Coordinates of C-alpha atoms in Angstrom, one line a residue:
Chain A
G138 CA 78.1 107.6 95.7
E139 CA 78.6 107.4 92.0
N140 CA 78.7 104.0 90.3
V141 CA 79.8 103.6 86.7
E142 CA 79.0 100.3 84.8
Q143 CA 80.9 99.6 81.6
H144 CA 80.1 97.0 78.9
P145 CA 81.3 94.9 77.3
S146 CA 84.4 93.8 79.2
T147 CA 86.1 92.5 76.0
L148 CA 85.4 93.4 72.4
S149 CA 87.1 91.9 69.3
V150 CA 86.6 93.4 65.9
Q151 CA 88.1 93.2 62.5
E152 CA 90.2 96.1 61.2
G153 CA 87.9 98.6 59.5
D154 CA 84.8 97.7 61.6
S155 CA 83.2 100.0 64.2
A156 CA 83.4 99.4 67.9
V157 CA 81.0 100.7 70.5
I158 CA 81.5 100.7 74.3
K159 CA 78.7 101.7 76.6
C160 CA 78.7 103.1 80.1
T161 CA 75.9 103.9 82.6
Y162 CA 76.2 106.1 85.6
S163 CA 74.1 106.3 88.7
D164 CA 74.4 109.9 90.0
S165 CA 72.3 112.4 88.1
A166 CA 74.5 115.2 89.4
S167 CA 77.5 113.9 87.3
N168 CA 78.3 116.3 84.5
Y169 CA 81.6 115.3 83.0
F170 CA 82.3 112.1 81.2
P171 CA 85.8 111.4 79.9
W172 CA 87.2 108.3 78.1
Y173 CA 90.7 107.0 78.6
K174 CA 92.8 104.7 76.5
Q175 CA 95.4 102.6 78.3
E176 CA 98.0 100.7 76.3
L177 CA 99.9 97.9 78.0
G178 CA 102.3 99.3 80.5
K179 CA 101.3 102.9 79.9
R180 CA 99.4 105.5 81.7
P181 CA 95.7 106.2 80.9
Q182 CA 95.5 108.8 78.1
L183 CA 92.4 111.0 77.7
I184 CA 91.0 110.5 74.2
I185 CA 87.7 112.4 74.3
D186 CA 85.3 113.8 76.8
I187 CA 81.8 115.2 76.9
R188 CA 79.9 117.4 79.3
S189 CA 76.3 117.2 80.3
N190 CA 75.2 120.2 78.2
V191 CA 76.2 118.4 75.0
G192 CA 74.7 115.3 73.4
E193 CA 77.5 114.3 71.1
K194 CA 81.1 115.1 70.4
K195 CA 83.3 113.8 67.6
D196 CA 87.0 113.9 67.0
Q197 CA 88.1 112.2 63.7
R198 CA 87.4 108.5 64.1
I199 CA 86.1 108.6 67.7
A200 CA 82.8 110.0 69.0
V201 CA 81.0 110.1 72.3
T202 CA 77.3 110.3 72.8
L203 CA 75.5 111.2 76.0
N204 CA 71.9 110.5 77.1
K205 CA 71.3 112.3 80.3
T206 CA 67.8 111.0 80.7
A207 CA 68.9 107.4 80.6
K208 CA 72.2 108.2 82.3
H209 CA 74.3 106.5 79.8
F210 CA 77.1 107.5 77.4
S211 CA 78.9 105.6 74.7
L212 CA 82.2 105.6 72.8
H213 CA 82.2 105.0 69.1
I214 CA 85.3 104.2 67.2
T215 CA 84.9 103.9 63.4
E216 CA 87.3 102.4 60.9
T217 CA 89.2 100.6 63.6
Q218 CA 92.9 100.0 63.2
P219 CA 95.2 97.5 65.0
E220 CA 96.7 100.5 67.0
D221 CA 93.3 101.0 68.5
S222 CA 93.8 97.8 70.5
A223 CA 94.0 98.8 74.2
V224 CA 91.9 99.0 77.3
Y225 CA 89.3 101.7 77.3
F226 CA 87.9 103.2 80.5
C227 CA 84.9 105.5 80.9
A228 CA 84.6 107.7 83.9
A229 CA 82.3 110.3 85.5
S230 CA 82.6 113.2 87.9
K231 CA 80.2 115.7 89.4
M232 CA 82.1 119.0 89.4
A233 CA 85.5 120.6 89.2
G234 CA 87.7 119.5 92.0
T235 CA 86.2 116.1 92.4
A236 CA 87.8 112.8 91.4
L237 CA 86.8 110.6 88.6
I238 CA 84.9 107.4 89.2
F239 CA 85.9 104.8 86.6
G240 CA 84.2 101.9 84.9
K241 CA 85.8 98.5 84.9
G242 CA 87.3 98.9 81.5
T243 CA 86.9 97.3 78.0
T244 CA 89.7 95.4 76.3
L245 CA 89.4 96.1 72.6
S246 CA 91.3 93.9 70.2
V247 CA 91.4 94.9 66.5
S248 CA 92.7 92.1 64.3
S249 CA 94.0 92.8 60.8
Chain B
S143 CA 98.4 119.6 79.4
A144 CA 100.7 119.4 82.4
V145 CA 103.8 117.3 82.4
I146 CA 103.7 114.9 85.3
S147 CA 106.5 112.7 86.6
Q148 CA 106.5 110.0 89.3
K149 CA 109.4 108.5 91.3
P150 CA 110.2 105.7 91.5
S151 CA 108.8 104.2 88.3
R152 CA 108.9 100.7 89.8
D153 CA 110.1 99.0 93.0
I154 CA 110.3 95.6 94.6
C155 CA 109.8 95.8 98.4
Q156 CA 109.8 93.4 101.3
R157 CA 106.6 93.0 103.3
G158 CA 106.5 95.2 106.4
T159 CA 108.4 98.0 104.9
S160 CA 107.2 101.3 103.5
L161 CA 107.6 103.1 100.2
T162 CA 107.1 106.8 99.4
I163 CA 106.0 107.7 95.9
Q164 CA 106.6 111.2 94.6
C165 CA 104.5 113.1 92.1
Q166 CA 105.9 116.2 90.5
V167 CA 104.0 118.6 88.1
D168 CA 105.6 121.2 85.9
S169 CA 102.9 123.8 86.7
Q170 CA 100.8 124.7 89.7
V171 CA 97.6 122.7 90.0
T172 CA 94.9 123.0 92.5
M173 CA 93.7 119.4 92.6
M174 CA 95.9 116.3 92.8
F175 CA 94.6 112.7 93.2
W176 CA 96.1 109.3 94.0
Y177 CA 94.7 106.2 92.4
R178 CA 95.5 102.5 92.6
Q179 CA 95.3 100.1 89.7
Q180 CA 95.6 96.5 90.7
P181 CA 96.8 94.0 88.0
G182 CA 94.2 93.8 85.2
Q183 CA 91.8 96.0 87.0
S184 CA 90.3 99.5 86.8
L185 CA 91.5 102.6 88.6
T186 CA 90.3 103.1 92.2
L187 CA 90.6 106.5 94.0
I188 CA 92.7 106.4 97.1
A189 CA 92.5 110.0 98.1
T190 CA 92.4 113.6 97.1
A191 CA 95.6 115.4 98.1
N192 CA 94.7 118.8 99.4
Q193 CA 97.3 121.6 99.5
G194 CA 97.6 123.0 103.0
S195 CA 95.3 120.5 104.7
E196 CA 94.9 116.7 105.3
A197 CA 94.1 114.5 102.4
T198 CA 90.5 113.3 101.9
Y199 CA 90.4 109.5 101.8
E200 CA 87.9 107.2 100.0
S201 CA 86.1 104.4 101.8
G202 CA 88.5 101.5 102.4
F203 CA 91.6 103.7 102.5
V204 CA 93.0 105.1 105.7
I205 CA 95.7 107.7 106.5
D206 CA 97.8 105.3 108.7
K207 CA 98.2 103.0 105.7
F208 CA 98.5 105.6 102.9
P209 CA 99.7 108.9 104.4
I210 CA 99.8 111.7 101.8
S211 CA 101.6 115.0 101.8
R212 CA 100.9 118.0 99.6
P213 CA 103.4 120.7 100.6
N214 CA 102.8 122.9 97.5
L215 CA 100.8 123.2 94.3
T216 CA 103.3 121.2 92.2
F217 CA 104.2 118.2 94.4
S218 CA 102.7 115.4 96.4
T219 CA 103.8 112.2 98.0
L220 CA 102.0 108.9 98.8
T221 CA 103.4 106.5 101.3
V222 CA 102.4 102.9 101.3
S223 CA 103.0 101.7 104.8
N224 CA 103.7 98.3 106.4
M225 CA 103.3 96.7 103.0
S226 CA 101.9 93.3 102.2
P227 CA 101.7 91.4 98.9
E228 CA 98.1 92.7 98.5
D229 CA 99.6 96.2 98.1
S230 CA 101.2 95.1 94.8
S231 CA 99.7 97.5 92.3
I232 CA 100.3 100.4 90.1
Y233 CA 100.0 103.7 91.9
L234 CA 99.1 106.7 89.8
C235 CA 98.8 110.4 90.6
S236 CA 96.6 112.7 88.5
V237 CA 96.1 116.4 88.2
E238 CA 93.1 118.4 87.2
G239 CA 93.5 120.8 84.3
L240 CA 91.0 123.1 82.8
G241 CA 87.4 122.1 82.6
Q242 CA 87.7 119.1 84.9
T243 CA 90.1 117.2 82.6
Q244 CA 92.4 114.9 84.5
Y245 CA 95.9 113.9 83.4
F246 CA 97.8 111.0 84.8
G247 CA 101.4 110.5 85.8
P248 CA 103.3 107.5 84.4
G249 CA 102.6 105.4 87.4
T250 CA 104.7 103.5 90.0
R251 CA 104.7 99.8 89.7
L252 CA 105.1 98.2 93.1
L253 CA 105.7 94.6 93.8
V254 CA 105.7 93.4 97.4
L255 CA 107.3 90.1 98.3

């Protein structure tokens, strides 16, 4: 079955710096790759996603890139702010109607 | 996105007892899923709740321990049976929206003593 690896497990940056979180997946049939942000005590919130027919997607300060050949995708956060501090999860799924397989998460800390 | 609610939001239970968690969605959805998130960990899929048929369980999860009901397209329940302290976790339901996007309920925080 699908396996999603996520690195790093923790990431500390200064406010204004960029942060990059990387994930690799094992199943070449996976075609949908969302990123979730989970603040302490809250539910995971979808922040951005990308599909296998797209190489890059951007939404304001966040962007996701996908390399299908290498089977990896990355989350990029620019101009980080303290409110970006949270746990970020990458995930993958193969088709509509199938569940997401999650990476282990990255704890991002942004200090001011 | 759909509005998803879960009941209870949290509970403290004694070992050996069972707890049923409810997940309600404000619109009809085809796919509903149940996940477990142990303290400080990632989300692990328990099962896919299928409307009109038995749930599909992931490896390591069995129907006797985690029976699931899906009586209609807006509601599902997950029961955690014969609980032990190892069952202390957050249990989350999710629904699939357009284009494979998944949205999560607020979660049920379970502590088993």
